[in-house]
Coordinates of C-alpha atoms in Angstrom, one line a residue:
M1 CA 163.8 -19.9 -21.3
G2 CA 166.9 -21.3 -23.1
H3 CA 169.8 -23.8 -22.2
H4 CA 172.0 -21.2 -21.3
A5 CA 169.8 -17.9 -20.4
L6 CA 167.7 -16.4 -19.1
E7 CA 165.5 -13.0 -20.3
L8 CA 164.0 -11.5 -18.6
V9 CA 161.5 -8.3 -19.8
G10 CA 160.7 -5.9 -18.0
F11 CA 158.3 -2.8 -18.4
T12 CA 156.9 0.9 -17.3
R13 CA 154.7 2.7 -19.0
H14 CA 156.7 4.1 -21.8
Q15 CA 159.2 1.8 -22.4
D16 CA 160.1 -1.8 -22.3
E17 CA 163.6 -3.5 -22.0
A18 CA 164.7 -7.3 -22.4
H19 CA 168.0 -7.9 -20.5
R20 CA 169.4 -12.1 -20.7
L21 CA 171.4 -13.1 -17.5
P22 CA 173.6 -15.6 -18.0
L23 CA 173.0 -19.2 -16.8
G24 CA 176.4 -20.9 -16.5
D25 CA 177.3 -19.0 -12.9
H26 CA 174.2 -20.9 -10.8
A27 CA 175.6 -19.0 -8.0
Q28 CA 175.5 -15.8 -9.4
A29 CA 172.1 -16.9 -12.0
R30 CA 170.5 -17.4 -8.0
A31 CA 171.1 -14.4 -6.5
A32 CA 169.6 -12.6 -9.4
L33 CA 166.7 -14.3 -9.4
T34 CA 166.6 -14.1 -5.5
Q35 CA 166.8 -10.2 -5.6
L36 CA 164.0 -10.1 -8.5
H37 CA 161.9 -11.9 -6.5
E38 CA 162.6 -10.0 -3.8
T39 CA 161.5 -7.1 -5.5
A40 CA 158.8 -7.9 -7.7
R41 CA 157.4 -8.5 -3.6
D42 CA 158.0 -5.2 -2.2
C43 CA 156.4 -4.0 -5.6
Q44 CA 153.7 -6.0 -5.2
A45 CA 153.9 -7.9 -8.8
K46 CA 154.1 -11.1 -9.9
V47 CA 157.0 -13.0 -11.5
I48 CA 155.2 -15.2 -14.3
T49 CA 157.7 -17.2 -16.8
S50 CA 157.0 -18.6 -20.4
E51 CA 158.1 -20.2 -22.7
R52 CA 156.8 -18.6 -25.5
P53 CA 159.6 -16.1 -26.8
Y54 CA 158.8 -12.4 -25.8
L55 CA 156.5 -10.3 -28.6
G56 CA 158.9 -7.6 -28.9
D57 CA 161.7 -9.9 -30.1
I58 CA 159.0 -11.1 -32.7
A59 CA 158.1 -8.2 -33.5
H60 CA 161.9 -6.9 -34.5
A61 CA 162.5 -10.1 -36.6
V62 CA 159.3 -9.5 -38.4
A63 CA 160.2 -5.8 -39.2
E64 CA 163.9 -7.4 -40.4
G65 CA 162.6 -9.6 -42.7
L66 CA 160.2 -6.5 -44.2
P67 CA 161.7 -4.4 -47.1
G68 CA 162.8 -1.2 -46.0
P69 CA 163.4 0.2 -42.8
W70 CA 160.6 -0.2 -40.4
E71 CA 160.6 1.2 -36.7
V72 CA 159.1 -0.7 -33.7
D73 CA 156.8 -0.5 -31.3
I74 CA 155.7 -2.0 -28.5
E75 CA 152.6 -1.8 -26.2
H76 CA 151.9 -3.1 -22.1
Y77 CA 148.7 -3.4 -21.4
P78 CA 148.3 -4.1 -17.6
D79 CA 145.0 -4.8 -17.6
G80 CA 145.3 -7.6 -20.1
S81 CA 142.8 -5.8 -22.6
I82 CA 143.8 -4.1 -25.7
P83 CA 142.5 -1.1 -26.3
A84 CA 138.9 -0.6 -27.9
H85 CA 140.3 2.7 -29.9
L86 CA 143.1 0.9 -31.0
L87 CA 141.1 -2.1 -32.7
D88 CA 139.1 0.2 -34.9
W89 CA 141.6 1.3 -36.7
V90 CA 142.8 -2.7 -37.9
W91 CA 141.3 -1.9 -41.1
E92 CA 140.2 -5.5 -42.0
A93 CA 137.3 -6.1 -38.8
S94 CA 138.3 -10.0 -38.8
P95 CA 137.0 -12.4 -36.8
A96 CA 140.6 -13.1 -35.3
L97 CA 141.3 -9.6 -34.8
S98 CA 137.4 -8.7 -33.5
A99 CA 138.1 -11.9 -30.8
L100 CA 140.9 -9.9 -29.2
S101 CA 138.8 -7.8 -26.8
K102 CA 137.7 -11.4 -25.4
Y103 CA 140.7 -12.6 -24.7
H104 CA 144.0 -11.7 -21.5
T105 CA 146.3 -10.1 -24.5
S106 CA 149.4 -8.8 -22.4
C107 CA 150.8 -6.2 -25.2
A108 CA 151.1 -5.7 -28.7
A109 CA 153.6 -4.4 -31.4
I110 CA 152.8 -1.3 -33.5
L111 CA 155.2 -1.8 -36.9
R112 CA 155.7 1.9 -39.0
D113 CA 157.4 2.2 -42.3
G114 CA 157.3 6.1 -42.2
G115 CA 155.8 6.8 -44.9
G116 CA 152.3 6.1 -43.5
T117 CA 152.3 2.1 -43.7
E118 CA 151.1 0.9 -40.0
L119 CA 151.2 -2.6 -39.3
L120 CA 150.2 -4.0 -35.8
L121 CA 151.1 -7.2 -35.2
T122 CA 149.9 -9.6 -31.7
E123 CA 149.5 -13.1 -30.4
R124 CA 146.2 -15.2 -30.6
P125 CA 145.9 -15.8 -27.2
W126 CA 144.4 -20.1 -27.7
D127 CA 147.0 -21.1 -30.2
G128 CA 150.0 -18.7 -30.2
S129 CA 149.9 -18.0 -33.2
Y130 CA 151.0 -14.5 -34.7
L131 CA 148.4 -12.0 -35.9
V132 CA 149.7 -9.1 -38.6
G133 CA 147.3 -6.8 -39.9
T134 CA 147.3 -2.9 -40.9
L135 CA 146.0 0.0 -39.7
L136 CA 144.2 2.3 -41.4
P137 CA 145.9 5.2 -42.9
S138 CA 145.3 8.6 -41.8
P139 CA 142.4 10.5 -43.7
D140 CA 145.2 13.2 -44.0
H141 CA 146.4 10.6 -46.4
V142 CA 143.8 9.6 -48.0
Y143 CA 140.5 8.2 -47.3
V144 CA 139.5 4.6 -47.5
V145 CA 136.5 3.7 -46.4
G146 CA 134.5 1.5 -49.0
T147 CA 137.5 0.0 -50.8
G148 CA 137.9 -2.9 -49.0
A149 CA 140.9 -4.3 -46.6
P150 CA 144.0 -6.0 -46.8
R151 CA 143.5 -9.3 -44.8
T152 CA 145.3 -10.0 -41.9
I153 CA 148.0 -12.9 -41.1
I154 CA 147.8 -15.7 -39.8
A155 CA 150.7 -17.2 -39.0
T156 CA 152.9 -19.4 -36.5
T157 CA 156.5 -17.8 -36.9
A158 CA 157.6 -14.9 -37.4
H159 CA 160.0 -15.6 -40.4
G160 CA 155.8 -16.8 -42.0
A161 CA 154.7 -13.4 -41.1
A162 CA 157.1 -11.4 -42.6
A163 CA 156.9 -13.8 -45.8
D164 CA 153.5 -13.1 -45.6
A165 CA 153.6 -9.6 -44.9
R166 CA 156.3 -9.4 -48.2
S167 CA 154.1 -11.7 -50.6
R168 CA 150.3 -10.1 -50.1
L169 CA 149.8 -8.1 -47.0
L170 CA 151.3 -5.1 -47.8
P171 CA 150.4 -5.3 -51.7
E172 CA 147.0 -5.0 -51.2
F173 CA 147.4 -2.4 -48.4
E174 CA 149.6 -0.3 -51.3
Q175 CA 146.7 -1.2 -54.6
L176 CA 143.7 -0.3 -51.9
V177 CA 146.0 2.6 -50.6
L178 CA 146.3 3.7 -54.8
L179 CA 142.0 2.7 -56.1
A180 CA 141.7 4.9 -52.9
R181 CA 143.8 7.5 -54.2
L182 CA 142.1 7.1 -58.1
R183 CA 138.8 7.1 -57.0
E184 CA 139.5 10.8 -54.5
V185 CA 140.4 11.9 -57.9
Q186 CA 138.2 10.8 -59.6
E187 CA 135.4 12.5 -57.5
D188 CA 137.0 15.4 -57.2
L189 CA 136.9 15.9 -61.3
H190 CA 133.3 15.0 -62.0
W191 CA 132.3 17.0 -58.6
V192 CA 133.8 20.3 -60.1
R193 CA 132.9 19.7 -64.2
D194 CA 129.2 19.0 -63.2
A195 CA 128.8 22.4 -61.3
E196 CA 127.3 25.2 -61.8
P197 CA 129.6 28.0 -62.6
G198 CA 130.2 30.5 -59.4
T199 CA 128.6 27.8 -57.5
V200 CA 131.8 26.1 -55.8
P201 CA 132.8 27.3 -53.0
T202 CA 136.6 28.1 -53.1
V203 CA 137.6 27.1 -49.9
D204 CA 136.2 23.0 -51.3
L205 CA 137.9 24.1 -54.6
D206 CA 141.0 24.6 -53.0
A207 CA 140.8 21.4 -51.0
A208 CA 140.5 19.2 -53.8
L209 CA 143.3 20.6 -56.0
D210 CA 145.4 20.2 -53.2
R211 CA 144.8 16.6 -53.1
F212 CA 145.1 16.0 -56.5
L213 CA 148.6 17.5 -55.7
T214 CA 149.1 15.4 -53.1
H215 CA 148.1 12.0 -54.8
A216 CA 150.0 13.1 -58.4
P217 CA 153.2 11.8 -57.0
Y218 CA 151.8 8.3 -55.7
L219 CA 149.8 7.9 -59.3
I220 CA 152.4 8.8 -61.2
E221 CA 154.8 6.7 -59.6
A222 CA 152.7 3.4 -59.8
T223 CA 152.7 4.0 -63.4
R224 CA 155.8 3.5 -63.9
R225 CA 156.6 0.2 -61.5
G226 CA 158.3 -2.6 -63.0
D227 CA 155.6 -4.8 -63.2
G228 CA 152.7 -2.6 -65.4
K229 CA 151.8 -2.3 -68.3
P230 CA 153.9 0.3 -71.1
L231 CA 152.3 4.0 -71.2
A232 CA 151.6 5.4 -74.7
V233 CA 152.9 8.4 -76.1
P234 CA 150.5 10.6 -75.2
E235 CA 150.2 9.0 -72.1
T236 CA 153.7 9.0 -71.5
G237 CA 153.6 13.4 -72.5
V238 CA 150.6 13.7 -69.6
L239 CA 152.8 12.6 -67.2
V240 CA 155.6 14.6 -67.6
R241 CA 153.8 18.1 -67.6
L242 CA 152.4 16.8 -64.8
E243 CA 155.5 16.2 -63.2
I244 CA 157.1 19.6 -64.5
L245 CA 153.9 21.1 -63.5
L246 CA 154.5 19.2 -59.3
A247 CA 158.1 20.7 -59.4
R248 CA 157.2 24.1 -59.9
V249 CA 154.1 23.8 -57.5
Q250 CA 156.5 23.0 -55.0
A251 CA 159.1 25.8 -55.4
D252 CA 155.7 28.0 -55.8
A253 CA 155.3 26.8 -52.1
G254 CA 158.5 27.8 -51.1
A255 CA 158.0 30.8 -51.9
R256 CA 155.2 31.6 -50.6
D257 CA 157.0 30.0 -47.5
N258 CA 159.5 33.3 -48.2
G259 CA 156.5 35.8 -48.1
E260 CA 157.1 35.8 -52.5
P261 CA 154.1 35.6 -54.7
G262 CA 153.0 32.3 -55.4
G263 CA 150.1 31.2 -57.5
M264 CA 148.4 28.1 -58.2
D265 CA 146.6 28.8 -61.3
E266 CA 149.1 27.1 -63.6
A267 CA 148.5 23.9 -61.7
M268 CA 144.3 24.4 -60.9
A269 CA 144.3 24.2 -65.0
L270 CA 146.6 21.5 -65.9
W271 CA 144.5 19.8 -62.8
L272 CA 140.9 20.0 -65.1
E273 CA 142.0 19.9 -68.6
S274 CA 144.6 16.6 -67.7
G275 CA 144.1 15.1 -64.5
E276 CA 141.2 12.7 -66.3
D277 CA 144.0 11.7 -68.6
L278 CA 146.3 10.6 -65.2
V279 CA 143.3 8.3 -63.9
D280 CA 143.6 7.0 -67.7
A281 CA 146.8 6.4 -67.0
V282 CA 146.8 5.0 -64.2
R283 CA 143.7 2.5 -65.1
A284 CA 145.9 1.5 -68.2
T285 CA 149.3 -0.2 -66.6
S286 CA 147.8 0.0 -62.6
V287 CA 144.4 -1.6 -61.8
G288 CA 142.8 -4.3 -63.5
P289 CA 139.3 -4.5 -64.3
A290 CA 137.6 -6.1 -61.3
E291 CA 139.1 -3.2 -59.5
E292 CA 138.4 0.6 -61.3
P293 CA 136.8 2.9 -59.9
S294 CA 132.9 3.3 -61.4
R295 CA 132.8 5.8 -63.7
T296 CA 129.1 4.7 -63.4
A297 CA 128.5 4.9 -60.2
V298 CA 131.0 8.4 -59.5
A299 CA 128.3 9.5 -62.0
T300 CA 124.8 9.2 -60.9
A301 CA 126.2 12.1 -57.8
T302 CA 123.2 14.3 -58.4
P303 CA 122.9 17.8 -58.2
P304 CA 127.1 18.2 -57.6
K305 CA 127.9 18.1 -54.0
P306 CA 131.6 18.2 -52.6
P307 CA 133.0 14.9 -52.8
T308 CA 132.8 12.1 -49.5
A309 CA 137.2 13.2 -49.2
V310 CA 135.9 16.9 -48.8
A311 CA 132.8 16.3 -46.6
A312 CA 134.1 14.1 -43.8
P313 CA 135.3 15.1 -41.0
G314 CA 139.0 14.7 -39.7
R315 CA 139.8 11.7 -37.7
T316 CA 143.7 11.0 -36.1
R317 CA 145.0 8.1 -33.9

């Protein structure tokens, strides 16, 4: 509650609303509060006052401090328990977040950038600090199991939470997703090259190629970031060829949608020929030695079999 206004927060199953009641007119404020209590009594609800800021306001303040546009969804939990299925989607199972299931948690916020990054924001019940953690990316985009996890943020203010997310949480998320994409491409290439001719199921081969075509634009972008190392001429040539291929594949997809023929033979050939060169370019420019996917670990998979990304069942929120 401020000195000049009272914020009234109400929510339904699908939305939340906040109204500010000016307190300059004491008679109007008294009448409104009386009506609020009477309505709450009739609905068998409780009116609870708190000096803590509304979490929805904190979530919007954090979102405004992050790069690019973000959407904010507020989830309310009338039973005071954050759903277990939501906690299961938190990437880092930190003690701070895991303990939430044991405490009363009235609401949480989900922040989405529209590009696959989702953050969970909630309040730590025992001291009022704000927790911000990343949710696992959808397996439809990338399979991240075994890559480590972005570290959960603990902050006392919205400004501090946004600053830590910009400087640490989001860069860690981006780098770990990059490593996961790199690992999937590398495992697929190893699997295909080590398989006996004619033994690779077409459906798995097509799935691996689709994954490469999905990951390649992100891997190419990673090699050209401003903070990356400069590329050698041969590496630059590989990237240019891949970009031309991706543009052609996209055009072919549009042609196939219109009923026209659009083959993938060229994409398959360039994937097998230059996929490893792309992996090497990403390693050289964007991945530190301690972060590199191990070639030795990948090479121990005998006999060849579909990699984890092919065999794992889908999982959606």
